[in-house]
Coordinates of C-alpha atoms in Angstrom, one line a residue:
M891 CA -69.8 10.1 28.5
N892 CA -66.4 9.5 30.0
R893 CA -65.4 7.3 27.0
A894 CA -66.6 9.9 24.6
L895 CA -64.5 12.6 26.3
K896 CA -61.4 10.3 26.3
L897 CA -61.9 9.6 22.6
A898 CA -62.2 13.3 21.9
A899 CA -59.1 14.1 23.9
L900 CA -57.1 11.4 22.1
A901 CA -58.3 12.7 18.8
G902 CA -57.3 16.2 19.7
T903 CA -53.9 15.1 20.9
A904 CA -53.3 13.1 17.7
Y905 CA -54.3 16.2 15.6
L906 CA -51.9 18.5 17.5
T907 CA -49.1 16.0 17.3
R908 CA -49.5 15.5 13.6
R909 CA -49.6 19.3 13.0
T910 CA -46.5 19.8 15.1
L911 CA -44.6 17.0 13.2
R912 CA -45.6 18.5 9.9
T913 CA -44.3 21.9 10.9
R914 CA -41.1 20.4 12.2
I915 CA -40.5 18.4 9.0
R916 CA -41.2 21.5 6.9
R917 CA -38.6 23.4 8.8
S918 CA -36.0 20.6 8.5
P919 CA -36.7 18.1 5.8
L920 CA -34.1 15.7 7.2
W921 CA -35.9 15.5 10.6
P922 CA -35.5 13.5 12.9
L923 CA -31.8 13.9 12.0
P924 CA -30.5 17.0 13.7
A925 CA -30.6 20.1 11.6
L926 CA -27.3 21.8 10.8
P927 CA -27.0 25.1 12.6
V928 CA -26.0 26.8 9.4
P929 CA -26.1 26.0 5.7
V930 CA -23.2 23.9 4.4
S931 CA -21.8 26.8 2.4
G932 CA -23.2 30.2 3.2
R933 CA -24.1 31.6 6.6
S934 CA -20.8 32.0 8.4
P935 CA -20.4 30.1 11.7
R936 CA -17.6 32.5 12.6
R937 CA -18.7 34.6 15.6
W938 CA -18.0 38.3 16.1
I939 CA -15.2 39.0 18.5
P940 CA -14.3 42.3 20.3
A941 CA -11.3 44.3 19.2
R942 CA -10.3 47.6 20.9
I943 CA -8.7 50.4 18.9
T944 CA -5.4 51.2 20.6
S945 CA -3.9 53.7 18.1
R946 CA -4.7 55.9 15.1
T947 CA -2.2 57.7 12.9
E948 CA -2.2 59.2 9.4
P949 CA 0.6 57.7 7.3
A950 CA -0.6 59.6 4.2
A951 CA -3.1 62.2 3.2
G952 CA -6.6 60.8 3.6
V953 CA -5.5 57.5 5.1
A954 CA -6.2 56.4 8.7
L955 CA -4.0 53.7 10.1
L956 CA -5.6 51.8 13.0
T957 CA -4.2 49.3 15.4
L958 CA -6.7 47.0 17.0
E959 CA -6.2 44.5 19.8
S960 CA -8.4 41.5 20.7
P961 CA -8.5 39.3 23.8
E962 CA -9.4 36.4 21.5
P963 CA -6.5 36.3 19.0
E964 CA -6.9 34.6 15.7
P965 CA -4.1 33.6 13.4
W966 CA -3.8 35.1 9.9
T967 CA -1.6 34.9 6.8
P968 CA -0.4 37.6 4.4
G969 CA -3.2 38.7 2.1
A970 CA -5.9 38.3 4.7
H971 CA -8.6 40.8 5.6
L972 CA -10.7 41.6 8.6
D973 CA -14.5 42.1 8.6
I974 CA -15.3 45.1 10.8
R975 CA -18.7 46.2 12.0
L976 CA -18.8 50.0 12.1
P977 CA -20.9 51.8 14.7
S978 CA -23.8 52.3 12.2
G979 CA -23.9 48.5 11.6
L980 CA -22.2 48.7 8.2
V981 CA -19.8 45.8 7.7
R982 CA -16.6 46.5 5.7
Q983 CA -13.5 44.5 4.8
Y984 CA -10.0 45.9 5.3
S985 CA -6.7 44.2 4.5
L986 CA -4.3 43.4 7.3
C987 CA -1.0 45.2 6.9
G988 CA 0.8 44.3 10.1
D989 CA 2.8 41.3 11.2
P990 CA 1.1 37.9 11.3
A991 CA 3.3 36.9 14.2
D992 CA 2.0 39.8 16.3
T993 CA -0.8 37.6 17.7
G994 CA -4.0 39.4 18.7
R995 CA -3.0 42.8 17.2
Y996 CA -4.4 43.8 13.8
R997 CA -3.3 46.8 11.7
I998 CA -5.5 48.2 9.0
A999 CA -5.3 51.3 6.8
I1000 CA -8.5 53.0 5.5
R1001 CA -8.5 55.5 2.7
L1002 CA -11.2 58.1 2.7
V1003 CA -13.3 57.7 -0.5
E1004 CA -15.4 60.8 -0.8
D1005 CA -17.8 59.3 -3.4
G1006 CA -17.9 55.8 -1.9
R1007 CA -20.7 53.9 -0.2
G1008 CA -20.2 55.6 3.2
G1009 CA -18.0 53.1 5.1
S1010 CA -14.7 55.0 4.8
A1011 CA -16.3 58.3 5.6
E1012 CA -17.8 56.8 8.8
A1013 CA -14.6 55.1 9.7
H1014 CA -12.6 58.3 9.4
A1015 CA -15.2 60.3 11.3
A1016 CA -16.1 57.9 14.1
L1017 CA -13.2 55.5 14.8
R1018 CA -11.0 56.7 17.7
P1019 CA -8.6 55.0 20.1
G1020 CA -10.4 53.5 23.1
M1021 CA -13.4 52.3 21.1
T1022 CA -14.3 48.6 20.9
L1023 CA -15.5 47.2 17.6
D1024 CA -17.0 43.9 16.6
V1025 CA -14.8 42.0 14.1
R1026 CA -14.8 38.6 12.5
P1027 CA -11.6 36.5 12.5
P1028 CA -9.4 37.1 9.5
R1029 CA -10.0 35.2 6.2
N1030 CA -7.9 35.1 3.1
H1031 CA -8.9 35.2 -0.6
F1032 CA -5.5 36.6 -1.7
A1033 CA -3.1 34.2 -0.1
L1034 CA 0.6 34.3 -1.0
R1035 CA 1.5 31.0 -2.7
P1036 CA 5.0 29.5 -2.5
A1037 CA 7.2 30.6 -5.5
G1038 CA 10.8 31.3 -6.3
S1039 CA 10.1 34.8 -7.5
Y1040 CA 7.4 37.4 -7.3
A1041 CA 6.5 40.7 -9.0
F1042 CA 4.1 42.8 -6.9
V1043 CA 2.3 45.7 -8.6
V1044 CA 0.0 47.9 -6.5
G1045 CA -1.9 51.1 -6.7
G1046 CA -2.7 53.4 -3.8
I1047 CA -4.2 51.7 -0.8
G1048 CA -3.6 48.4 -2.6
I1049 CA -0.3 48.3 -0.8
T1050 CA -2.0 47.1 2.4
P1051 CA -2.3 43.4 1.7
V1052 CA 1.1 43.3 0.0
L1053 CA 3.1 44.7 2.9
P1054 CA 3.1 41.4 4.9
M1055 CA 3.7 39.5 1.6
L1056 CA 7.0 41.3 1.1
A1057 CA 8.2 40.3 4.6
A1058 CA 7.1 36.7 3.9
A1059 CA 8.8 36.6 0.5
E1060 CA 12.0 38.0 2.1
A1061 CA 11.9 35.5 4.9
A1062 CA 11.5 32.6 2.4
G1063 CA 14.5 33.8 0.4
A1064 CA 12.5 34.5 -2.8
D1065 CA 13.4 37.1 -5.4
W1066 CA 10.8 39.9 -5.5
T1067 CA 10.2 43.3 -6.8
L1068 CA 7.5 45.9 -6.0
L1069 CA 6.1 48.5 -8.4
Y1070 CA 4.1 51.0 -6.2
C1071 CA 1.9 53.5 -8.0
G1072 CA -0.1 56.4 -6.6
R1073 CA -1.4 59.9 -7.4
S1074 CA 1.2 61.6 -5.4
R1075 CA 3.8 60.8 -2.7
A1076 CA 1.7 62.5 -0.1
S1077 CA -1.2 60.1 -0.8
M1078 CA 1.0 56.9 -0.7
P1079 CA 1.2 55.3 2.8
F1080 CA 4.1 53.3 4.1
L1081 CA 6.8 54.8 1.9
D1082 CA 9.1 55.0 5.0
E1083 CA 8.6 51.3 5.7
L1084 CA 9.4 50.4 2.1
A1085 CA 12.5 52.5 1.9
V1086 CA 14.5 49.8 3.7
H1087 CA 14.2 47.5 0.7
G1088 CA 16.2 49.7 -1.6
D1089 CA 16.0 49.2 -5.3
R1090 CA 13.6 46.3 -5.0
V1091 CA 10.9 48.9 -4.7
T1092 CA 10.0 51.3 -7.5
V1093 CA 7.8 54.2 -6.5
V1094 CA 5.8 55.9 -9.3
P1095 CA 3.8 59.0 -8.2
E1096 CA 1.6 60.0 -11.1
D1097 CA 2.0 63.7 -10.5
E1098 CA 5.8 63.4 -10.9
Q1099 CA 6.3 60.6 -13.4
G1100 CA 3.0 60.0 -15.1
L1101 CA 1.6 56.5 -15.7
P1102 CA 3.8 53.5 -14.8
D1103 CA 5.8 51.7 -17.4
L1104 CA 4.4 48.2 -17.0
T1105 CA 6.8 46.7 -19.5
A1106 CA 9.4 47.2 -16.7
V1107 CA 7.6 44.5 -14.6
P1108 CA 10.2 41.7 -14.5
E1109 CA 9.5 38.2 -15.4
A1110 CA 8.4 36.3 -12.3
A1111 CA 6.9 33.0 -11.3
L1112 CA 3.9 34.8 -9.9
V1113 CA 2.6 38.4 -10.3
Y1114 CA 0.4 39.8 -7.5
C1115 CA -1.6 42.9 -8.3
C1116 CA -3.9 45.0 -6.1
G1117 CA -5.4 48.3 -7.0
P1118 CA -7.9 50.0 -9.4
E1119 CA -9.4 47.9 -12.1
P1120 CA -7.6 49.8 -15.0
L1121 CA -4.2 49.0 -13.4
M1122 CA -5.1 45.3 -13.0
Q1123 CA -6.2 45.0 -16.6
A1124 CA -3.1 46.8 -17.8
V1125 CA -0.9 44.4 -15.8
R1126 CA -2.6 41.4 -17.2
S1127 CA -2.0 42.7 -20.7
A1128 CA 1.6 43.6 -20.1
V1129 CA 3.0 40.4 -18.6
R1130 CA 4.5 37.6 -20.6
P1131 CA 1.9 35.1 -22.0
G1132 CA 1.5 32.2 -19.6
T1133 CA 2.5 34.2 -16.5
E1134 CA -0.1 33.8 -13.7
V1135 CA -1.5 37.1 -12.3
V1136 CA -3.2 36.9 -8.9
L1137 CA -5.6 39.8 -8.4
E1138 CA -7.2 41.4 -5.3
R1139 CA -10.1 43.9 -5.9
F1140 CA -11.4 46.5 -3.6
A1141 CA -14.3 47.1 -6.1
P1142 CA -16.1 44.8 -8.4
A1143 CA -14.9 44.3 -11.9
G1144 CA -18.5 44.8 -13.2
A1145 CA -21.3 42.2 -13.8
P1146 CA -21.8 40.7 -17.2
T1147 CA -24.5 42.4 -19.2
G1148 CA -27.5 40.4 -20.2
D1149 CA -31.1 39.8 -19.2
A1150 CA -32.2 40.6 -15.7
R1151 CA -35.2 38.4 -15.7
P1152 CA -37.3 37.6 -12.7
F1153 CA -37.0 34.2 -11.2
T1154 CA -38.1 32.1 -8.2
V1155 CA -35.9 31.0 -5.3
E1156 CA -36.9 28.1 -3.0
L1157 CA -35.3 28.2 0.4
H1158 CA -35.0 24.4 1.0
R1159 CA -34.6 24.4 4.7
S1160 CA -37.6 26.6 5.5
G1161 CA -39.7 25.6 2.6
T1162 CA -40.2 29.3 1.7
T1163 CA -40.5 30.4 -1.9
V1164 CA -39.2 33.9 -2.8
E1165 CA -39.9 35.8 -6.0
V1166 CA -36.9 37.8 -7.3
G1167 CA -37.8 40.7 -9.4
A1168 CA -35.9 41.8 -12.6
G1169 CA -34.7 45.0 -10.9
E1170 CA -33.5 43.5 -7.6
S1171 CA -30.9 41.0 -6.4
A1172 CA -31.6 37.6 -5.0
L1173 CA -30.1 38.8 -1.7
T1174 CA -32.6 41.7 -1.5
A1175 CA -35.6 39.4 -2.2
I1176 CA -34.3 36.6 0.2
R1177 CA -33.8 39.1 3.1
R1178 CA -37.4 40.0 2.9
A1179 CA -38.2 36.4 4.0
A1180 CA -35.0 35.8 6.0
P1181 CA -33.8 39.1 7.4
D1182 CA -30.8 37.5 9.1
T1183 CA -29.2 36.3 5.9
P1184 CA -25.7 37.7 6.1
Y1185 CA -24.1 40.0 3.5
S1186 CA -21.4 42.7 3.4
C1187 CA -20.1 44.2 0.2
G1188 CA -23.2 43.7 -1.9
Q1189 CA -21.0 43.7 -5.0
G1190 CA -19.8 40.2 -5.5
F1191 CA -16.2 40.2 -4.1
C1192 CA -16.3 39.5 -0.4
G1193 CA -18.0 36.2 -0.2
T1194 CA -20.1 36.8 2.8
C1195 CA -23.4 35.9 1.0
R1196 CA -22.2 32.7 -0.6
H1197 CA -24.7 29.9 -0.4
R1198 CA -25.0 26.4 -1.6
V1199 CA -27.1 25.8 -4.7
L1200 CA -29.1 22.5 -4.7
A1201 CA -30.9 22.8 -8.0
G1202 CA -31.0 25.2 -11.0
G1203 CA -28.5 27.0 -13.2
V1204 CA -26.6 30.1 -12.0
D1205 CA -25.6 33.1 -14.0
H1206 CA -22.4 33.9 -12.0
R1207 CA -21.6 37.6 -11.9
D1208 CA -19.1 37.7 -9.1
T1209 CA -15.3 38.2 -9.2
L1210 CA -14.5 35.8 -6.3
L1211 CA -15.5 32.2 -6.8
T1212 CA -13.4 29.7 -8.5
D1213 CA -14.8 27.4 -11.3
A1214 CA -15.0 24.6 -8.8
E1215 CA -16.8 26.7 -6.3
R1216 CA -19.3 27.8 -8.9
E1217 CA -20.4 24.3 -9.5
D1218 CA -22.5 24.2 -6.3
S1219 CA -22.6 27.7 -4.9
M1220 CA -23.4 31.3 -5.7
L1221 CA -23.1 34.8 -4.3
L1222 CA -26.6 36.1 -3.7
C1223 CA -25.8 39.8 -4.0
V1224 CA -25.0 39.7 -7.8
S1225 CA -25.6 36.3 -9.3
R1226 CA -28.9 35.3 -10.8
A1227 CA -30.7 32.2 -12.2
T1228 CA -30.2 31.2 -15.8
G1229 CA -33.7 29.7 -15.8
D1230 CA -36.9 30.3 -13.9
R1231 CA -36.0 28.6 -10.5
L1232 CA -33.2 28.1 -8.0
V1233 CA -33.2 25.9 -4.9
L1234 CA -30.8 27.0 -2.2
D1235 CA -29.5 25.3 1.0
L1236 CA -31.2 28.0 3.2

């Protein structure tokens, strides 16, 4: 009897061990190698850090200028932006318009967009000096590259990432000009700060002068443009052939038209299979199975939901990734499969 009990106990132990191992391997196919804490390209390892609002002013009608200070300073370069988690939980990106040398202090300007997605309205209504927000360390998709000359063309709140670029170009001894367009002088922030640059800056309020004359944009080694999509398209058409134009969008350029067919996504790390419907994004479907999958803009220009693609073709519909990055990754919020199946490093 004792022997039978021992055999039964051993058999039970063996069964439980085998089941545990199967579960462990299914969760991490490379086991017993240690699993990476996050996918190779995708879920950001950058932690949220606290930042306290120390001041709020209104440099133009409908624009809130906030200064935030953090006890965990992170370096940044001109063109960078900050991810901010609003009190409701919404995450939004705002370009840094202060001085990169002012370590630990971040300055952002937020224009109120009445028909937007709610982030600017909440920021204007809720953000006040003394509040502490969660922010992610700055990142830069619009970096200023070294050049002998620059032409900057901005529309409205698009001035924000360019302000520190002007200071950097000046410090480097580069030639530069700025064409600053807006609906009216009252709506255009930072005119007083720009006045010190004299005739390098051309201000074009639409209610006074009409649309800007883009043929006046001088020849330059690099053209940087930030603003509404029509302005950016007009700049690209107006510059001399071969001139490189670097763009920063605050809204998506628009996804390519075409089939929105359903497809299947396999989450390789968890072994989960997700069905993506024709009328929904891969991000929406994946978050049903993995609710902590990060995202922010949901429109293909911030990069928060970028993940590595292990197998399958991708119909890229973003405005962010380079050709090299598109070879092995995608933005879940807008891009889709060209076929019936994708395998992701998730």
